[in-house]
């Protein structure tokens, strides 16, 4: 019995000791024999009620029960797991046997595992899991008190050069030093977490005014501007800080963190070593919306994406010559999701290749229907995204669309931005030449808003220039815009290129462009983007711009 556990006791059902092992007596530090004492006096006050209940339960049920209590020793209280069981002694009387196991090592291991699960291994700061828990607590307190708070994301400037130039051990040492400096700068009531790489997040309760934020962020930036002395290296880095404020900017932890991160990205983009408080106008929405991304994949499966068609008309006759294809997403609860929200996400995750291939094929097939109704030849214009253009399967997609629809290559205009061409001019020249071999025409979309070099007009097989709406909007009153449009039209004439003016909204703009030899126009004046059935009706009834019903002008572009 002495070796059955770290402590062993025999008890009466009420809890009076009949026997205590030598190890139990030594551990408790008893000067006199323990027999006759109450076991309750040997455990922590907070655990006595639970122990009494367990003894009563085992006495009644004659079963077995496990219970953790703190046993008092000469110096500290030590957690033990007690196994309590009932038995009849030689006289047939009920007794209880208590065998205890020291839980110190197990508790230390569990505590270490808990710490590892909630803290960053490198800096010992809270990680994302603990940050999220702290954030929820601060939000709950803020709701009760009505007092705002801030979330600041701190990103080191130029940290990559440390890892690349000096190695990861030096980089790790610098991160540990940065964490220590930031922690010393903040109050005990603030939470500082490392959320990955060279980024830290600080929760700042009670910091909500402009002056308070300026003071704290100034200290955070200043503490990281001092040189880092690591081994024989003196390293200088800075920090960019983004701030989101509760409840002004958001009221939930995920949104607050996303907006603070967006503000930090803005700080890096606009010079680094500075703090930026989130502003929808400047920072824009977070760059990647995971929930929207998930909805996009669902939308593909459910067929929620649609193609709209905006007429491109002859500037002189106003007769429809073709259509630009525009992708739309009609979500069952969000309604029409703007392309500016979903196209960048599709570009990032590669979904644009699937959507782009579908749009190209569907638009080519739709053009055949348009021609059947119009009883004449038309053309279709389709936007090609940068990722599509760089995809090694793009030419196969193009061939498939032309073959499937039976279109002539010259009836297809592929719109590409200047920036897309200049990412890799050698690759662009090769692909554009192969597209031209298929007779497809190449249009430069938003001409004049990208690269200023005109060399690519000579180098690449381009057929169409589309003047961006920013140069049309203030016509005919703006002399500068007029000069730009005249220059583009003159350039196109000498290079034998067609020109489409985008964003034409008034009769004065149309007349101005027509008088200066612009062949084609596109804009709200002659028709906003419309569903295929509406476009078919426009062709069938020979509806020109001035006859377009008012409801068509309400279709959002």
Coordinates of C-alpha atoms in Angstrom, one line a residue, residues 32-497:
X32 CA 2.8 13.8 14.6
X33 CA 1.0 10.7 13.2
X34 CA -1.9 11.7 10.9
X35 CA -4.3 9.0 12.0
X36 CA -7.4 10.5 13.6
X37 CA -7.1 13.8 11.6
X38 CA -9.7 14.9 9.1
X39 CA -8.4 14.7 5.5
X40 CA -10.2 18.0 4.8
X41 CA -7.6 19.8 6.9
X42 CA -4.9 18.6 4.5
X43 CA -6.3 20.1 1.3
X44 CA -6.7 23.7 0.2
X45 CA -9.7 25.5 1.5
X46 CA -11.2 26.0 -2.0
X47 CA -11.1 22.2 -2.6
X48 CA -12.7 21.0 0.7
X49 CA -16.3 21.2 -0.5
X50 CA -15.5 19.1 -3.6
X51 CA -13.7 16.5 -1.6
X52 CA -16.5 16.2 0.9
X53 CA -19.0 15.7 -1.9
X54 CA -16.8 13.1 -3.5
X55 CA -16.4 11.1 -0.3
X56 CA -20.2 11.1 0.3
X57 CA -20.8 10.0 -3.3
X58 CA -18.4 7.1 -3.1
X59 CA -19.7 6.0 0.3
X60 CA -23.2 5.9 -1.0
X61 CA -22.6 4.4 -4.4
X62 CA -19.6 2.2 -3.3
X63 CA -18.1 3.1 -6.7
X64 CA -14.9 4.9 -7.6
X65 CA -14.3 8.6 -8.3
X66 CA -11.4 10.6 -9.5
X67 CA -10.9 14.1 -8.1
X68 CA -8.1 16.8 -8.4
X69 CA -7.3 18.7 -5.2
X70 CA -4.4 20.7 -3.9
X71 CA -2.7 19.1 -0.9
X72 CA -1.0 21.4 1.6
X73 CA 2.7 20.8 2.1
X74 CA 5.2 22.6 4.3
X75 CA 5.9 25.2 1.5
X76 CA 3.2 25.1 -1.2
X77 CA 0.0 23.5 -2.3
X78 CA 0.5 20.7 -4.8
X79 CA -2.1 19.4 -7.2
X80 CA -2.9 15.7 -6.8
X81 CA -5.3 13.4 -8.6
X82 CA -7.1 11.3 -6.0
X83 CA -8.7 8.0 -6.8
X84 CA -11.3 7.3 -4.1
X85 CA -12.9 3.9 -3.8
X86 CA -15.0 2.0 -1.1
X87 CA -14.4 -1.4 0.4
X88 CA -15.5 -3.4 3.5
X89 CA -12.8 -4.0 6.1
X90 CA -12.2 -7.3 7.9
X91 CA -15.0 -6.4 10.3
X92 CA -17.4 -5.7 7.5
X93 CA -17.4 -1.9 8.1
X94 CA -17.2 0.5 5.2
X95 CA -13.9 2.3 4.6
X96 CA -12.5 4.5 1.8
X97 CA -9.2 4.1 0.1
X98 CA -7.6 7.2 -1.3
X99 CA -4.6 6.9 -3.6
X100 CA -3.1 10.1 -4.9
X101 CA -0.8 11.0 -7.8
X102 CA 1.4 14.2 -7.9
X103 CA 0.2 16.2 -11.0
X104 CA 3.0 18.8 -10.9
X105 CA 4.8 17.5 -14.0
X106 CA 1.6 16.9 -15.9
X107 CA 0.2 20.4 -15.1
X108 CA 3.5 22.0 -16.1
X109 CA 3.4 20.1 -19.4
X110 CA -0.2 21.1 -20.0
X111 CA 0.6 24.7 -19.2
X112 CA 3.5 24.7 -21.6
X113 CA 1.3 23.2 -24.3
X114 CA -1.3 25.9 -23.7
X115 CA 1.3 28.6 -23.9
X116 CA 2.7 27.1 -27.1
X117 CA -0.8 27.1 -28.6
X118 CA -1.4 30.7 -27.8
X119 CA 2.0 32.3 -28.1
X120 CA 4.5 32.9 -30.9
X121 CA 7.5 30.6 -30.5
X122 CA 10.1 33.1 -31.6
X123 CA 9.0 36.2 -29.7
X124 CA 6.9 34.7 -26.9
X125 CA 4.2 37.3 -27.8
X126 CA 0.6 36.3 -28.1
X127 CA -0.2 34.7 -31.5
X128 CA -3.3 35.1 -33.7
X129 CA -5.4 32.7 -31.5
X130 CA -4.8 34.6 -28.3
X131 CA -5.0 38.0 -30.1
X132 CA -8.5 37.0 -31.3
X133 CA -9.6 36.1 -27.8
X134 CA -8.2 39.4 -26.4
X135 CA -9.9 41.3 -29.2
X136 CA -13.3 39.8 -28.3
X137 CA -12.8 40.8 -24.7
X138 CA -11.9 44.4 -25.5
X139 CA -14.8 44.7 -27.9
X140 CA -17.2 43.4 -25.1
X141 CA -15.8 45.9 -22.7
X142 CA -16.0 48.7 -25.2
X143 CA -19.7 47.9 -25.8
X144 CA -20.4 48.0 -22.1
X145 CA -18.4 51.2 -21.4
X146 CA -19.1 53.0 -24.7
X147 CA -15.4 53.8 -24.9
X148 CA -13.7 53.3 -28.3
X149 CA -10.3 51.7 -28.9
X150 CA -7.8 51.2 -31.7
X151 CA -6.1 48.3 -33.5
X152 CA -2.7 49.0 -34.9
X153 CA -0.9 46.8 -37.4
X154 CA 2.9 47.3 -37.4
X155 CA 5.0 46.1 -40.3
X156 CA 8.8 46.4 -40.5
X157 CA 10.1 48.3 -43.5
X158 CA 12.9 46.5 -45.3
X159 CA 13.0 43.4 -43.2
X160 CA 13.4 41.1 -46.2
X161 CA 16.9 42.6 -46.9
X162 CA 17.9 41.4 -43.4
X163 CA 16.9 37.8 -44.0
X164 CA 18.3 37.8 -47.6
X165 CA 21.5 39.6 -46.8
X166 CA 22.4 38.4 -43.3
X167 CA 20.5 35.1 -42.9
X168 CA 17.5 34.0 -41.0
X169 CA 19.2 33.7 -37.6
X170 CA 20.1 37.4 -37.7
X171 CA 16.5 38.1 -38.9
X172 CA 15.1 36.1 -36.0
X173 CA 17.2 37.9 -33.5
X174 CA 16.0 41.2 -34.9
X175 CA 12.4 40.2 -34.6
X176 CA 12.9 39.3 -31.0
X177 CA 14.5 42.6 -30.3
X178 CA 11.7 44.5 -32.2
X179 CA 9.1 42.6 -30.1
X180 CA 10.8 43.6 -26.9
X181 CA 11.0 47.3 -27.9
X182 CA 7.4 47.4 -29.0
X183 CA 6.3 45.7 -25.8
X184 CA 8.1 48.3 -23.6
X185 CA 6.5 51.1 -25.6
X186 CA 3.0 49.9 -24.8
X187 CA 1.0 49.9 -21.5
X188 CA 0.3 46.8 -19.5
X189 CA -3.3 47.1 -20.5
X190 CA -2.4 46.9 -24.2
X191 CA -2.0 43.6 -26.1
X192 CA 0.9 43.1 -28.5
X193 CA 0.8 40.0 -30.8
X194 CA 3.0 38.8 -33.6
X195 CA 0.8 37.7 -36.5
X196 CA 3.4 36.3 -38.9
X197 CA 6.6 37.4 -40.6
X198 CA 7.5 40.9 -39.7
X199 CA 4.0 42.0 -38.7
X200 CA 2.8 42.8 -35.2
X201 CA -0.7 43.9 -34.0
X202 CA -1.4 46.0 -31.0
X203 CA -4.8 46.4 -29.3
X204 CA -5.0 49.8 -27.6
X205 CA -7.9 50.1 -25.2
X206 CA -9.1 53.7 -24.6
X207 CA -7.0 55.0 -27.6
X208 CA -9.5 56.4 -30.0
X209 CA -8.9 60.1 -30.6
X210 CA -6.6 61.5 -33.2
X211 CA -4.2 62.9 -30.6
X212 CA -4.0 59.6 -28.7
X213 CA -3.4 57.6 -31.9
X214 CA -0.8 60.0 -33.1
X215 CA 1.1 59.8 -29.8
X216 CA 1.1 56.0 -29.6
X217 CA 1.9 55.4 -33.3
X218 CA 4.7 57.9 -33.1
X219 CA 6.3 56.0 -30.2
X220 CA 5.9 52.7 -32.0
X221 CA 7.6 54.0 -35.1
X222 CA 10.4 55.8 -33.1
X223 CA 11.3 52.7 -31.1
X224 CA 12.0 50.8 -34.3
X225 CA 14.0 53.5 -36.0
X226 CA 16.9 53.1 -33.6
X227 CA 19.6 50.8 -35.0
X228 CA 19.7 47.2 -34.1
X229 CA 23.1 45.9 -33.0
X230 CA 23.2 42.2 -33.6
X231 CA 26.5 40.3 -33.4
X232 CA 28.8 42.5 -35.5
X233 CA 26.0 44.1 -37.6
X234 CA 24.4 47.4 -37.2
X235 CA 21.0 47.3 -38.9
X236 CA 18.5 50.0 -39.7
X237 CA 14.9 49.3 -40.5
X238 CA 11.8 51.4 -40.1
X239 CA 8.1 50.6 -39.5
X240 CA 4.8 51.4 -41.2
X241 CA 1.7 51.4 -39.0
X242 CA -2.0 51.1 -40.0
X243 CA -4.8 51.9 -37.6
X244 CA -8.5 51.0 -37.4
X245 CA -10.8 52.5 -34.8
X246 CA -13.7 50.8 -33.0
X247 CA -16.6 51.5 -33.5
X248 CA -15.9 54.2 -36.2
X249 CA -14.5 51.8 -38.8
X250 CA -15.8 48.4 -37.7
X251 CA -17.4 46.6 -34.8
X252 CA -16.0 43.1 -35.2
X253 CA -12.5 41.7 -34.8
X254 CA -12.0 40.3 -38.3
X255 CA -13.0 43.6 -40.0
X256 CA -11.0 45.7 -37.6
X257 CA -7.8 43.6 -38.3
X258 CA -8.5 43.7 -42.1
X259 CA -8.9 47.5 -42.1
X260 CA -5.8 48.1 -40.0
X261 CA -3.9 45.9 -42.4
X262 CA -5.2 47.8 -45.4
X263 CA -4.2 51.0 -43.7
X264 CA -0.7 49.6 -43.1
X265 CA -0.4 48.7 -46.8
X266 CA -1.4 52.2 -47.6
X267 CA 1.4 53.5 -45.3
X268 CA 3.9 51.4 -47.1
X269 CA 2.7 52.4 -50.6
X270 CA 2.9 56.1 -49.7
X271 CA 6.4 56.4 -48.4
X272 CA 6.8 54.0 -45.4
X273 CA 8.0 54.9 -41.9
X274 CA 4.6 56.5 -41.2
X275 CA 1.3 55.8 -39.7
X276 CA -2.0 55.9 -41.6
X277 CA -5.5 55.7 -40.0
X278 CA -7.9 53.8 -42.1
X279 CA -10.0 55.8 -44.6
X280 CA -12.3 54.2 -47.1
X281 CA -11.5 56.9 -49.6
X282 CA -7.7 56.4 -49.4
X283 CA -7.1 52.8 -48.3
X284 CA -10.1 51.3 -50.0
X285 CA -11.5 47.9 -48.9
X286 CA -9.2 45.1 -47.8
X287 CA -7.5 43.7 -50.8
X288 CA -8.9 40.2 -50.5
X289 CA -12.3 39.3 -49.2
X290 CA -12.3 35.6 -48.3
X291 CA -16.0 35.3 -47.9
X292 CA -16.6 36.9 -51.3
X293 CA -14.1 34.6 -52.8
X294 CA -16.0 31.6 -51.4
X295 CA -19.2 33.0 -52.8
X296 CA -17.5 33.4 -56.2
X297 CA -16.7 29.7 -56.5
X298 CA -20.3 29.0 -55.5
X299 CA -21.5 31.5 -58.1
X300 CA -19.6 29.6 -60.8
X301 CA -21.4 26.4 -59.8
X302 CA -24.8 28.1 -59.6
X303 CA -24.4 30.0 -62.9
X304 CA -24.7 33.5 -61.3
X305 CA -22.3 35.2 -63.6
X306 CA -23.9 36.9 -66.6
X307 CA -22.7 38.7 -69.7
X308 CA -23.9 42.2 -70.5
X309 CA -23.4 44.0 -73.8
X310 CA -22.7 47.7 -74.4
X311 CA -23.3 48.9 -78.0
X312 CA -20.5 50.4 -80.0
X313 CA -22.1 52.6 -82.6
X314 CA -21.1 54.5 -85.7
X315 CA -20.5 58.2 -84.7
X316 CA -22.2 59.5 -87.9
X317 CA -25.2 57.1 -88.3
X318 CA -25.5 55.9 -84.7
X319 CA -26.0 52.4 -86.1
X320 CA -24.8 49.6 -83.9
X321 CA -21.5 48.1 -85.2
X322 CA -20.7 45.8 -82.4
X323 CA -20.8 45.2 -78.6
X324 CA -18.3 45.2 -75.8
X325 CA -18.9 42.2 -73.5
X326 CA -18.9 43.0 -69.8
X327 CA -19.1 40.4 -67.0
X328 CA -21.7 40.8 -64.3
X329 CA -22.4 38.9 -61.1
X330 CA -25.9 38.7 -59.8
X331 CA -25.7 37.4 -56.2
X332 CA -28.9 36.1 -54.7
X333 CA -28.5 38.3 -51.6
X334 CA -25.9 40.9 -52.4
X335 CA -27.5 41.8 -55.7
X336 CA -25.3 43.0 -58.5
X337 CA -21.7 42.8 -57.3
X338 CA -19.5 45.4 -58.9
X339 CA -16.7 44.1 -61.2
X340 CA -14.2 46.2 -59.3
X341 CA -14.9 43.9 -56.3
X342 CA -14.8 40.5 -57.9
X343 CA -12.4 40.8 -60.8
X344 CA -9.2 41.5 -58.7
X345 CA -10.1 38.5 -56.5
X346 CA -10.5 36.3 -59.6
X347 CA -7.2 37.6 -60.9
X348 CA -5.5 36.6 -57.7
X349 CA -6.9 33.1 -57.3
X350 CA -6.8 32.2 -61.0
X351 CA -10.6 31.9 -61.4
X352 CA -10.3 34.6 -64.1
X353 CA -9.0 32.0 -66.5
X354 CA -12.2 29.9 -66.1
X355 CA -14.5 33.0 -66.3
X356 CA -12.6 34.5 -69.1
X357 CA -12.7 31.3 -71.2
X358 CA -16.5 31.1 -70.6
X359 CA -17.0 34.8 -71.5
X360 CA -15.0 34.5 -74.7
X361 CA -16.9 31.5 -76.0
X362 CA -20.3 32.7 -74.8
X363 CA -19.8 36.1 -76.4
X364 CA -18.8 34.6 -79.7
X365 CA -21.9 32.4 -79.8
X366 CA -24.0 35.4 -78.8
X367 CA -22.7 37.4 -81.7
X368 CA -24.1 34.8 -84.1
X369 CA -27.6 35.5 -82.6
X370 CA -27.1 39.2 -82.8
X371 CA -26.2 38.9 -86.5
X372 CA -29.3 36.7 -87.2
X373 CA -31.5 39.4 -85.9
X374 CA -29.6 42.4 -87.4
X375 CA -29.3 40.7 -90.8
X376 CA -25.8 42.1 -91.2
X377 CA -22.3 41.6 -90.0
X378 CA -21.3 42.8 -86.5
X379 CA -18.3 42.4 -84.2
X380 CA -17.9 41.5 -80.6
X381 CA -15.3 43.0 -78.2
X382 CA -14.0 41.0 -75.2
X383 CA -11.7 42.1 -72.4
X384 CA -8.7 39.9 -71.8
X385 CA -7.2 40.1 -68.3
X386 CA -3.5 40.2 -67.5
X387 CA -3.6 36.7 -66.1
X388 CA -5.5 35.3 -69.0
X389 CA -3.1 36.9 -71.5
X390 CA -0.1 35.3 -69.7
X391 CA -1.7 31.9 -69.5
X392 CA -0.1 29.4 -71.8
X393 CA -3.5 27.9 -72.7
X394 CA -4.9 31.3 -73.9
X395 CA -4.4 30.6 -77.6
X396 CA -6.1 27.2 -77.2
X397 CA -9.1 29.0 -75.6
X398 CA -9.2 31.5 -78.4
X399 CA -9.1 28.8 -81.1
X400 CA -11.8 26.9 -79.3
X401 CA -14.1 29.9 -79.1
X402 CA -13.7 30.8 -82.8
X403 CA -14.2 27.2 -83.9
X404 CA -17.2 26.6 -81.6
X405 CA -19.0 29.7 -82.7
X406 CA -18.0 29.7 -86.4
X407 CA -17.1 33.4 -86.3
X408 CA -14.6 34.9 -88.6
X409 CA -11.5 36.0 -86.8
X410 CA -11.9 39.7 -87.8
X411 CA -15.3 39.8 -86.1
X412 CA -13.5 39.3 -82.7
X413 CA -11.8 42.3 -81.0
X414 CA -9.7 41.4 -78.0
X415 CA -9.2 44.3 -75.5
X416 CA -5.9 44.5 -73.7
X417 CA -4.6 47.2 -71.4
X418 CA -1.3 49.0 -72.0
X419 CA 0.0 47.7 -68.7
X420 CA -0.7 44.1 -69.6
X421 CA 1.5 44.5 -72.8
X422 CA 4.4 46.1 -70.9
X423 CA 4.7 43.5 -68.1
X424 CA 6.6 41.3 -70.6
X425 CA 6.9 42.9 -74.0
X426 CA 8.7 40.0 -75.6
X427 CA 6.0 37.5 -74.6
X428 CA 3.3 40.1 -75.5
X429 CA 4.7 40.5 -79.0
X430 CA 4.8 36.7 -79.6
X431 CA 1.2 36.2 -78.4
X432 CA -0.2 39.2 -80.2
X433 CA 1.4 38.0 -83.5
X434 CA -0.2 34.6 -83.1
X435 CA -3.6 36.3 -82.3
X436 CA -3.2 38.4 -85.5
X437 CA -2.5 35.2 -87.5
X438 CA -6.0 34.1 -86.4
X439 CA -7.3 37.4 -87.8
X440 CA -8.5 38.6 -84.4
X441 CA -8.1 42.3 -83.9
X442 CA -6.3 43.8 -81.0
X443 CA -7.6 46.8 -79.1
X444 CA -5.7 48.9 -76.5
X445 CA -8.2 49.6 -73.8
X446 CA -8.2 52.8 -71.8
X447 CA -5.6 54.2 -74.2
X448 CA -3.5 57.0 -72.7
X449 CA -3.9 56.1 -69.0
X450 CA -1.1 53.6 -68.9
X451 CA 2.4 53.7 -70.3
X452 CA 3.4 56.9 -72.1
X453 CA 5.7 55.2 -74.6
X454 CA 4.1 54.9 -78.1
X455 CA 6.8 52.5 -79.3
X456 CA 4.4 49.5 -78.9
X457 CA 2.0 51.0 -81.5
X458 CA 4.7 50.3 -84.0
X459 CA 6.0 47.1 -82.4
X460 CA 2.7 45.3 -81.8
X461 CA 0.0 44.4 -84.3
X462 CA -2.7 46.7 -82.9
X463 CA -5.9 47.5 -84.8
X464 CA -8.0 49.6 -82.4
X465 CA -7.5 52.4 -79.9
X466 CA -10.1 53.0 -77.2
X467 CA -9.9 56.6 -75.8
X468 CA -10.5 56.4 -72.1
X469 CA -13.5 58.1 -70.6
X470 CA -11.4 60.4 -68.5
X471 CA -10.4 62.3 -71.6
X472 CA -14.1 62.4 -72.8
X473 CA -15.8 63.4 -69.6
X474 CA -15.1 67.2 -69.8
X475 CA -15.5 67.6 -73.6
X476 CA -16.1 69.9 -75.4
X477 CA -15.2 72.4 -72.7
X478 CA -11.8 71.2 -71.7
X479 CA -9.0 72.4 -74.0
X480 CA -6.5 69.9 -72.6
X481 CA -8.8 66.9 -73.1
X482 CA -9.7 68.2 -76.6
X483 CA -6.0 68.4 -77.5
X484 CA -5.4 64.9 -76.3
X485 CA -8.3 63.5 -78.2
X486 CA -7.2 65.3 -81.4
X487 CA -3.7 64.0 -81.0
X488 CA -5.0 60.4 -80.6
X489 CA -7.3 60.7 -83.6
X490 CA -4.5 62.2 -85.7
X491 CA -2.1 59.4 -84.6
X492 CA -4.6 56.7 -85.3
X493 CA -5.3 58.2 -88.8
X494 CA -1.6 58.0 -89.8
X495 CA -1.2 54.5 -88.3
X496 CA -4.4 53.3 -90.0
X497 CA -6.0 52.4 -86.6

